[in-house]
mmCIF file of C-alpha atoms in Angstrom:
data_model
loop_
_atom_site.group_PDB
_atom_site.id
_atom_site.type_symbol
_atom_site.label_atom_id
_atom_site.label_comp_id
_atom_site.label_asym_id
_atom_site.label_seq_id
_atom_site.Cartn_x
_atom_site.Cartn_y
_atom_site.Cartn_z
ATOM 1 C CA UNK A 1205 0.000 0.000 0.000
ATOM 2 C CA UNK A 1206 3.180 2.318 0.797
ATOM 3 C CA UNK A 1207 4.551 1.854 -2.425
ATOM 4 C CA UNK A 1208 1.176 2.383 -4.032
ATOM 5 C CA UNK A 1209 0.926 5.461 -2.542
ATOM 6 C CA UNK A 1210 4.237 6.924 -3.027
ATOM 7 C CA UNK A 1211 3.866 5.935 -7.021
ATOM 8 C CA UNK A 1212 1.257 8.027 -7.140
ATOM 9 C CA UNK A 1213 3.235 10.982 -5.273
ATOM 10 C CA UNK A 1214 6.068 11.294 -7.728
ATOM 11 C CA UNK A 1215 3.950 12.824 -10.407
ATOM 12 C CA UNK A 1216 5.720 14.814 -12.902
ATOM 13 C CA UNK A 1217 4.295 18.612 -13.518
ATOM 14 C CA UNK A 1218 2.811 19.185 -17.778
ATOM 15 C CA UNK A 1219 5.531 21.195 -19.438
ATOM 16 C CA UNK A 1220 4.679 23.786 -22.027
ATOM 17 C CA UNK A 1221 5.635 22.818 -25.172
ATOM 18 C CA UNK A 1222 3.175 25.063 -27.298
ATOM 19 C CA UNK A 1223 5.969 27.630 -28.410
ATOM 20 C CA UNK A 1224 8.264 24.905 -29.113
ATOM 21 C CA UNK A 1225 6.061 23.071 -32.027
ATOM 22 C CA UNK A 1226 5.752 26.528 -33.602
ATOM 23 C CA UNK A 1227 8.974 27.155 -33.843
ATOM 24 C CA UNK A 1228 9.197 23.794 -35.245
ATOM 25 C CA UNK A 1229 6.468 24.477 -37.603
ATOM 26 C CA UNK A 1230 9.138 27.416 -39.058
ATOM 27 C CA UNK A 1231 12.394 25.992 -38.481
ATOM 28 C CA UNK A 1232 12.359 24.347 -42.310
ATOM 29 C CA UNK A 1233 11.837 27.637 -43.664
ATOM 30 C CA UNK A 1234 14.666 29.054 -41.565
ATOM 31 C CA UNK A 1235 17.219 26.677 -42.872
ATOM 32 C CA UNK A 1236 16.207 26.654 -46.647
ATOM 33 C CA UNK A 1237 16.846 30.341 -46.383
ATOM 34 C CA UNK A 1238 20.339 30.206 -44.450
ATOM 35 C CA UNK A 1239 21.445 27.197 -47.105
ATOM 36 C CA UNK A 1240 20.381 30.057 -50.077
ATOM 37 C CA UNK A 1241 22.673 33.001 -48.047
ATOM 38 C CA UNK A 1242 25.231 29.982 -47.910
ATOM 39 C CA UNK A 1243 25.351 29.534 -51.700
ATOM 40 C CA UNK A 1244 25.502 32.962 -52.430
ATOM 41 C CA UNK A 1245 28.580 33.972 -50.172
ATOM 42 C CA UNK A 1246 29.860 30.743 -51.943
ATOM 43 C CA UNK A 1247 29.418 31.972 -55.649
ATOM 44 C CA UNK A 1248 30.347 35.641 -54.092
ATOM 45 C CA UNK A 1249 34.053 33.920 -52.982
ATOM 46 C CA UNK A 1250 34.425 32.542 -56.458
ATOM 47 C CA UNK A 1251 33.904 35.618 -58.086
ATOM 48 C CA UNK A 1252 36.048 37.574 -55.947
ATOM 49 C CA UNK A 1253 38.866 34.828 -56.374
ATOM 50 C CA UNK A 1254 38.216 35.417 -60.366
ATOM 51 C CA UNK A 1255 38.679 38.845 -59.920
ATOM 52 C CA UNK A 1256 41.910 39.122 -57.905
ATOM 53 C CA UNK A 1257 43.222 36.781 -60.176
ATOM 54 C CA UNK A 1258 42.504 39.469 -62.906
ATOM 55 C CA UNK A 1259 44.217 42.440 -61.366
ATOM 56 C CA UNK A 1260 47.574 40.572 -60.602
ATOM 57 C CA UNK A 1261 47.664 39.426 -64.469
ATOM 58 C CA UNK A 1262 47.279 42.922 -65.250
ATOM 59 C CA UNK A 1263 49.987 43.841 -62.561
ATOM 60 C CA UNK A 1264 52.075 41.989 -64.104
ATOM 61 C CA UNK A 1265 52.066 42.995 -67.175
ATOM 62 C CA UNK A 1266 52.300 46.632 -66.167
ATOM 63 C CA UNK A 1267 55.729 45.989 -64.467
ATOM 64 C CA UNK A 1268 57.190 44.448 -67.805
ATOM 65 C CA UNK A 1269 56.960 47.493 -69.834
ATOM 66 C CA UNK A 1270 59.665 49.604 -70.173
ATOM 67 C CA UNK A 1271 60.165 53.047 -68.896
ATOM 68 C CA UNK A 1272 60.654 54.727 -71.998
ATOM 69 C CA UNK A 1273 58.222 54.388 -74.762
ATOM 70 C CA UNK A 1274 60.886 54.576 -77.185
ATOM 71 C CA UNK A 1275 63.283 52.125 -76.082
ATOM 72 C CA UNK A 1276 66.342 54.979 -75.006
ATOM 73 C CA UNK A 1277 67.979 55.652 -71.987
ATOM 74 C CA UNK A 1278 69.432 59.076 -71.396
ATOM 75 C CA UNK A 1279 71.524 60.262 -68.481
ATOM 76 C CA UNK A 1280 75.295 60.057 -67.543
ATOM 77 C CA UNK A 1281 78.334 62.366 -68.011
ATOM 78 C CA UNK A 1282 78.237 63.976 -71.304
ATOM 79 C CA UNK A 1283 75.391 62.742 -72.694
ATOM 80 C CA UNK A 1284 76.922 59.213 -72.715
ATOM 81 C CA UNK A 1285 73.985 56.778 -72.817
ATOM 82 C CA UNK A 1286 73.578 55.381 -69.724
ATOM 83 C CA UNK A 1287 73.103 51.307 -70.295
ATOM 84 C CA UNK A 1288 69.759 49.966 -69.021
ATOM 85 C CA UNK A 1289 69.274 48.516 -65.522
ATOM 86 C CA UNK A 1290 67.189 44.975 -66.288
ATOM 87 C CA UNK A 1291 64.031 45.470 -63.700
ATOM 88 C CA UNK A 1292 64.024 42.860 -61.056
ATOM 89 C CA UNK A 1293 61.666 40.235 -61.850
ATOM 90 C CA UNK A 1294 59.109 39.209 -59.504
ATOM 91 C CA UNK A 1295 57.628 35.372 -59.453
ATOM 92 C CA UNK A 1296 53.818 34.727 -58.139
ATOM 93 C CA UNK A 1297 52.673 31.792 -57.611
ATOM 94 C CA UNK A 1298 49.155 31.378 -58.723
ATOM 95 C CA UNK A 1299 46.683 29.495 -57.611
ATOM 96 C CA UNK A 1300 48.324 27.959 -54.118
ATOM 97 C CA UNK A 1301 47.396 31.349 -52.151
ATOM 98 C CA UNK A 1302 43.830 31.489 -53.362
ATOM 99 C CA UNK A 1303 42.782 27.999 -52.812
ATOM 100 C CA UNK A 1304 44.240 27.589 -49.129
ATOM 101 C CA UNK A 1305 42.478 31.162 -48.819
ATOM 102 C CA UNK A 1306 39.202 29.808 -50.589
ATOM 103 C CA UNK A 1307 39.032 26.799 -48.122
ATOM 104 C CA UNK A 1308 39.474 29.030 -45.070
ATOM 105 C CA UNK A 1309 36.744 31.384 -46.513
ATOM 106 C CA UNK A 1310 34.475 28.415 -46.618
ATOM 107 C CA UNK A 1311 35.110 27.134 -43.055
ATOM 108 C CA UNK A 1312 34.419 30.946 -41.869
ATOM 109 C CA UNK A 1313 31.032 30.688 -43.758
ATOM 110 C CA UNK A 1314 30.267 27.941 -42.544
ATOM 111 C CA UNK A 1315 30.945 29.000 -38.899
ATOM 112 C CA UNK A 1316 28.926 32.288 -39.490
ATOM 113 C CA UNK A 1317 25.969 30.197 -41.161
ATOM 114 C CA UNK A 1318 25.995 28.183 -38.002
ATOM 115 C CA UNK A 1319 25.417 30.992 -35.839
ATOM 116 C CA UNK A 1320 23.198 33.101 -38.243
ATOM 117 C CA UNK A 1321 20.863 30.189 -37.472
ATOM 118 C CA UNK A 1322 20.999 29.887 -34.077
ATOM 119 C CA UNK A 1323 20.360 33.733 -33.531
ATOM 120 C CA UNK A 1324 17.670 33.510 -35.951
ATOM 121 C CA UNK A 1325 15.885 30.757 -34.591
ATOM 122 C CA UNK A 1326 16.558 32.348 -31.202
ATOM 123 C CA UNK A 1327 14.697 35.852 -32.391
ATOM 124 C CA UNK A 1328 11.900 33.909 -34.510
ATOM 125 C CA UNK A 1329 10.982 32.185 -31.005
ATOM 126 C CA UNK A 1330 11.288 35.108 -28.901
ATOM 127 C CA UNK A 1331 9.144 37.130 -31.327
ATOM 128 C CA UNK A 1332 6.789 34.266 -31.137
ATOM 129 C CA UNK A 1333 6.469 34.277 -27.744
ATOM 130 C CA UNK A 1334 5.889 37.988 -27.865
ATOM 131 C CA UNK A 1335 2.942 38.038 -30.232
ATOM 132 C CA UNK A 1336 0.683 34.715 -29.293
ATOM 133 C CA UNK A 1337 2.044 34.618 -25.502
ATOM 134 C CA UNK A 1338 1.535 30.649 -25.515
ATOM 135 C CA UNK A 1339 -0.135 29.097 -22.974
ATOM 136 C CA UNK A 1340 -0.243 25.204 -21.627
ATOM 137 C CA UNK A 1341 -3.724 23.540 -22.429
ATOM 138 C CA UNK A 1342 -5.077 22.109 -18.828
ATOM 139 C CA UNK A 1343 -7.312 18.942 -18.568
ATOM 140 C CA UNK A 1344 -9.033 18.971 -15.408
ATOM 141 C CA UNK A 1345 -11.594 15.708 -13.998
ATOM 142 C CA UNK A 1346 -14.046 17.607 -12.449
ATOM 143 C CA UNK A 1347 -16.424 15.047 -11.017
ATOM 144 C CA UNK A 1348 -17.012 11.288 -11.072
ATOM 145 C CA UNK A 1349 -19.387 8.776 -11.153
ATOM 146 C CA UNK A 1350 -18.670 4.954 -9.709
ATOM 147 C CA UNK A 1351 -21.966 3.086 -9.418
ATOM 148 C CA UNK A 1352 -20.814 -0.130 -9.401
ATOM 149 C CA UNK A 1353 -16.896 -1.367 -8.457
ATOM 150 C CA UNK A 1354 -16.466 -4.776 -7.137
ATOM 151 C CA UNK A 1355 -13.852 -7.431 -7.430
ATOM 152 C CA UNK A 1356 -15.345 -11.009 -7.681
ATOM 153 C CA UNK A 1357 -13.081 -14.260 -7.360
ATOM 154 C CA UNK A 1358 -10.166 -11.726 -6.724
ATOM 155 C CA UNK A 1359 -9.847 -11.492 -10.242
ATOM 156 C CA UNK A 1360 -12.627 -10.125 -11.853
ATOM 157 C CA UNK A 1361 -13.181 -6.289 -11.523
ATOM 158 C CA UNK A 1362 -16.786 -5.689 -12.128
ATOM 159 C CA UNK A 1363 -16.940 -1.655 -12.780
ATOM 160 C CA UNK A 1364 -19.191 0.920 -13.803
ATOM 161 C CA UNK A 1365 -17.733 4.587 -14.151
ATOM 162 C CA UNK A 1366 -18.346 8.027 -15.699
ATOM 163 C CA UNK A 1367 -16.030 10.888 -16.029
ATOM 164 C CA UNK A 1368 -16.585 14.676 -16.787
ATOM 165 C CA UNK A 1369 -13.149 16.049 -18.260
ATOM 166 C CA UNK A 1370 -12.692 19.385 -18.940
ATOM 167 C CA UNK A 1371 -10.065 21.075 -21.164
ATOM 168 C CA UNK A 1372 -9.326 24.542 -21.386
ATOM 169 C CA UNK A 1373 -7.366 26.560 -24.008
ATOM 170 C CA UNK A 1374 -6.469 29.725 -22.386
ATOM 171 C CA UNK A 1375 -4.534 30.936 -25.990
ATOM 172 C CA UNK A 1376 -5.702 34.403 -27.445
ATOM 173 C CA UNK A 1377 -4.719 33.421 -30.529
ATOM 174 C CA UNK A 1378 -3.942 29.376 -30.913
ATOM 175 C CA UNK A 1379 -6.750 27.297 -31.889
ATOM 176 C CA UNK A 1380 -6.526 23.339 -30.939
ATOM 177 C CA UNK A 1381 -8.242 20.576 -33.587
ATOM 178 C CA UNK A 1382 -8.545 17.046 -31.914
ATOM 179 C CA UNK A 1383 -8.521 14.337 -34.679
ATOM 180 C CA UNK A 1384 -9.077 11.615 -31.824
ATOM 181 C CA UNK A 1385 -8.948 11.269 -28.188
ATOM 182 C CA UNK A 1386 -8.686 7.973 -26.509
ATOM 183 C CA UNK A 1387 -9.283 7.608 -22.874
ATOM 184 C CA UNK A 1388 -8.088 4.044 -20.663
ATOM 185 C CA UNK A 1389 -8.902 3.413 -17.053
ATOM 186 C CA UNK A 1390 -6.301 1.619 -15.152
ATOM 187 C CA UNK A 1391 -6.572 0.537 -11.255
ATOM 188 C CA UNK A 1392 -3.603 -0.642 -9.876
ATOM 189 C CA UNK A 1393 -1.493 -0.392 -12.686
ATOM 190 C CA UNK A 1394 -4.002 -2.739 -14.618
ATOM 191 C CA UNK A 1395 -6.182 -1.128 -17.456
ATOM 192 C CA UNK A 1396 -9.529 -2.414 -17.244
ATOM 193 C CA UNK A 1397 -11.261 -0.104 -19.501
ATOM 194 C CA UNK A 1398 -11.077 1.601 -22.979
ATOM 195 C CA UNK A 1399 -12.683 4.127 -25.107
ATOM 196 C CA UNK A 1400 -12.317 6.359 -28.102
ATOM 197 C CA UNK A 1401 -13.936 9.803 -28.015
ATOM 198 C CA UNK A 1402 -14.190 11.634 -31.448
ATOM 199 C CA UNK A 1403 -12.368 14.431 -32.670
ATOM 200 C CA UNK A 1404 -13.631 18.563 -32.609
ATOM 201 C CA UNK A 1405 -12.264 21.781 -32.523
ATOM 202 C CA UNK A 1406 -11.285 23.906 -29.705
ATOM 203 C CA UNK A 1407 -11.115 27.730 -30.031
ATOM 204 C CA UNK A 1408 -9.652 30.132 -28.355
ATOM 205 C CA UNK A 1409 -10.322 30.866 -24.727
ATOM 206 C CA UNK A 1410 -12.625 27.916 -24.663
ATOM 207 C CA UNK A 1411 -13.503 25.018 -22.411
ATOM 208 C CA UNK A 1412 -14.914 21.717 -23.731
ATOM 209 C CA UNK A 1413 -16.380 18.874 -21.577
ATOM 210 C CA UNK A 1414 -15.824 15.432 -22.461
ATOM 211 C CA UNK A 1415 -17.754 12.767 -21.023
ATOM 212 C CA UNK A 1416 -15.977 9.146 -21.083
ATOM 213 C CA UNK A 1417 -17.540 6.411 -19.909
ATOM 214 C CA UNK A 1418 -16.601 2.930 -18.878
ATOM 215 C CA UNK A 1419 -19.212 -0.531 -17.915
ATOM 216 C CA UNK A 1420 -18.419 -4.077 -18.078
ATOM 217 C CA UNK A 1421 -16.028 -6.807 -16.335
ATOM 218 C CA UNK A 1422 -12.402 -6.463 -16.763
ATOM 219 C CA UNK A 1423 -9.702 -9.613 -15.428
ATOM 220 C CA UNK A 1424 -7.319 -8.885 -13.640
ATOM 221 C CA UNK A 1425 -3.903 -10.603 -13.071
ATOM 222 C CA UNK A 1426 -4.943 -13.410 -10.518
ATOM 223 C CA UNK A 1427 -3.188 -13.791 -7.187
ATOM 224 C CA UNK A 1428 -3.913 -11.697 -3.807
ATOM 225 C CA UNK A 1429 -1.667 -8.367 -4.675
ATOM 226 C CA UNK A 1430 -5.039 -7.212 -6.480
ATOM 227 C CA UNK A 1431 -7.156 -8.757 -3.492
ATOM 228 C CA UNK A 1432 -5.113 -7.042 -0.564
ATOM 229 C CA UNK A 1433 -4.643 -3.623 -2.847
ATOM 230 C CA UNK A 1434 -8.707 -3.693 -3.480
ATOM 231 C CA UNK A 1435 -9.711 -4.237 0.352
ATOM 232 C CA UNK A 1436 -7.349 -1.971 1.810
ATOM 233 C CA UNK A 1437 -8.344 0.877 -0.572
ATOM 234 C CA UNK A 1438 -11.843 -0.083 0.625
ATOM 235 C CA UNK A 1439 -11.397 0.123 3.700
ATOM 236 C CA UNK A 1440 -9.436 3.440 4.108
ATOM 237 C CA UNK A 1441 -12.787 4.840 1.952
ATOM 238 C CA UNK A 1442 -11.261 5.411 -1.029
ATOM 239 C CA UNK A 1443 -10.144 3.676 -4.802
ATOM 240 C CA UNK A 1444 -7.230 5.145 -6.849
ATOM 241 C CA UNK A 1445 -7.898 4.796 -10.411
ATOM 242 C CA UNK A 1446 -6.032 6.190 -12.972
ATOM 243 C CA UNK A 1447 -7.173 8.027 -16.196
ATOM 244 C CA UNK A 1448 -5.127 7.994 -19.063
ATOM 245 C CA UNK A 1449 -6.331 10.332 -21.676
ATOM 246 C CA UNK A 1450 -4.530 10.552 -25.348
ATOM 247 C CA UNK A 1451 -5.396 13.219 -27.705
ATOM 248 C CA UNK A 1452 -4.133 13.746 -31.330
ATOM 249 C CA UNK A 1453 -4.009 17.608 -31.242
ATOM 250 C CA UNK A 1454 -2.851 19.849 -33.993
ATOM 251 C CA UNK A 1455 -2.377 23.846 -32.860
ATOM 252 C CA UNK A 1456 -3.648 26.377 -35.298
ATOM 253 C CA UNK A 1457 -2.561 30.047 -35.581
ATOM 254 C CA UNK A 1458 -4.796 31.486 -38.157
ATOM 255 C CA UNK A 1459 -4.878 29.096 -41.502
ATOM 256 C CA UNK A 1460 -1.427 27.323 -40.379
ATOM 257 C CA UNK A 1461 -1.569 24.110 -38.632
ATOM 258 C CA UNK A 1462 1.541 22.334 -36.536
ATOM 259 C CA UNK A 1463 2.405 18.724 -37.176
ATOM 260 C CA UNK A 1464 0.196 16.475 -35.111
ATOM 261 C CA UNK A 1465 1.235 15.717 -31.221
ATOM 262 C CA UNK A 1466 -0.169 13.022 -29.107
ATOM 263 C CA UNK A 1467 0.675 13.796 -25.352
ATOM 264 C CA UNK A 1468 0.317 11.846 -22.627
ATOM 265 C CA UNK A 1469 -2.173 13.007 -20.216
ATOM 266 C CA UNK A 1470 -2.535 11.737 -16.861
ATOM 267 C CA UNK A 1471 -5.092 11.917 -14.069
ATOM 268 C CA UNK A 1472 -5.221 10.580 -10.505
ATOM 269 C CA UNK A 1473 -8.462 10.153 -9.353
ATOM 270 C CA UNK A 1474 -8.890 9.023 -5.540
ATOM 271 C CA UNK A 1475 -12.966 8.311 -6.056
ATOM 272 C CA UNK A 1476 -14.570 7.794 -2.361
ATOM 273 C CA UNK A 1477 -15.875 4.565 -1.379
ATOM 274 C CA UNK A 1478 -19.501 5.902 -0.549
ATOM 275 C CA UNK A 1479 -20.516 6.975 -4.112
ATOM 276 C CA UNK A 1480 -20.240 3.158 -4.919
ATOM 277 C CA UNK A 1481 -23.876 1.999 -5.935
ATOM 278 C CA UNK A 1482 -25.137 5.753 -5.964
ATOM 279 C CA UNK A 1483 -26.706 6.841 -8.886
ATOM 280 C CA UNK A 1484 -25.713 10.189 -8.594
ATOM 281 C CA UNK A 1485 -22.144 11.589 -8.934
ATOM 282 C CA UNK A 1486 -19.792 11.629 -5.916
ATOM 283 C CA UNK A 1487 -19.914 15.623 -5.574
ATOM 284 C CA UNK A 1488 -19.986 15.379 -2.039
ATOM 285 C CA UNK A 1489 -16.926 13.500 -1.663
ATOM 286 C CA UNK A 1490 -14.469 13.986 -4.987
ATOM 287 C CA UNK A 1491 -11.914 16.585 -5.158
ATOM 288 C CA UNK A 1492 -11.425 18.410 -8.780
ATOM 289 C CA UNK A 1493 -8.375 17.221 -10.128
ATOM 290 C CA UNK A 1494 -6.021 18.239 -12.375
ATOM 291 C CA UNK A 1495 -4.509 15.857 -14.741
ATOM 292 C CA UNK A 1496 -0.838 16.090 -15.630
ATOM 293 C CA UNK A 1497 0.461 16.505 -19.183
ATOM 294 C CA UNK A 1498 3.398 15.301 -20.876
ATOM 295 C CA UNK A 1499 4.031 15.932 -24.483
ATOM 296 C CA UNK A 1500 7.587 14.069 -24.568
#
């Protein structure tokens, strides 16, 4: 019963992850932009390589010439001509320099690229944040119905139960469509129940109900660990079930959609012993509770 109990302590807290699937919604257009800027500088460095190139061929040639246009050389002591100095000859090496300098230009680009994307992605999600201000969706059980829950042979669970789930979008501007939801009941780590709810669409600043409900016999896995778990629960005046509810959710910001998400949304439910075989729901004795989400 201990260890029951502290399972159902170590509950992890939903995370918001509503600003992160938006930014993953852009993040494709992000990089096929950056990979165009990277092709550019790249056809920009070729060019320029071209180019210098150019200029030193021309150099050269301008340093061959001689200094005369004519071809004489005038100067010395009575107008002796003065015998011309050959110009010292300077060797380049073509080619070597600009393709050690090409790959380090590349490398650079790279580098830059790199961090052009990270700042960019960095802004886009601030900016984001700034105009739709995301906030968490929050499922809430706010009452419950157990009319019948009984354990026959210590392995048969005989159970009748009725939820009423609420989920709220608190989002301005994020719209929610459900393809699907499917909802499981599970007591002591044992599902006994199933269901599939259908899908709808949830605007903004809205709250939906959703009404699952679950009837029949379930086994369980025979032995007395069910058996002792069932009458101790009883007798301490109240059942722990468990409520697993998974939606396939989209979020919409005007006519864009994100890619579909199916988090895992849990609620623990401690239903009280005396609204067994009531046909009314246990108001008087269940606490609201609200479920935890986990989209990873």
């Amino acid at each position: 019963m201990l260890g029951f109990k502290a399972r159902r302590a170590l509950r992890l807290v939903s995370g918001n992850e509503v600003l992160a699937s938006i930014c993953g919604t852009l993040a494709p257009w992000l990089l096929q932009q950056s990979s165009n800027v990277l092709k550019l500088q790249i056809k920009v460095n070729k060019q320029s390589s071209k180019n210098l190139d150019q200029l030193t061929s021309f150099a050269l040639m301008a340093e061959s010439k001689p200094a005369n246009p004519n071809g004489a050389y005038y100067g010395g002591a009575q107008g002796v001509p003065t015998p011309p100095q050959n110009p010292t000859q300077t060797y380049y090496s073509h080619g070597r320099g600009h393709r050690s300098c090409g790959c380090c230009c590349i490398i650079g680009t790279l580098l830059k690229l790199i961090v052009s994307i990270v700042v960019i992605l960095g802004i886009a999600a601030l900016v984001i944040w700034l105009v739709l201000r995301p906030s968490a969706v929050k499922f809430y059980v706010e009452d419950v119905s157990l009319t019948q829950f009984n354990l026959a042979n210590t392995s048969t669970l005989h159970y009748d139960l009725k939820l009423n789930v609420s989920i709220r979008n608190p989002n301005k501007k994020i719209g929610i469509d459900y393809d699907k939801l499917e909802v499981a009941a599970y007591y002591a780590d044992e599902r006994f129940g199933w269901v599939q709810l259908p899908g709808f669409y949830q605007g903004h600043k809205n709250t939906s109900i959703l009404q699952p409900a679950f009837k029949g016999q379930s086994l369980m896995v025979p032995g007395d660990s069910i058996a002792n778990v069932f009458n101790e629960q009883k007798a301490s005046g109240s059942y722990y079930v468990d409520v697993k509810i998974k939606p396939k959710m989209r979020f919409k910001i005007g006519h864009l959609k994100t890619t579909k998400y199916s988090p895992n949304v849990w609620c623990y439910l401690e239903v009280p012993v005396n609204s067994v075989n009531s046909s009314s729901p246990a108001t008087g004795g269940f606490t609201r509770t609200k479920c935890d989400v986990h989209y990873f």
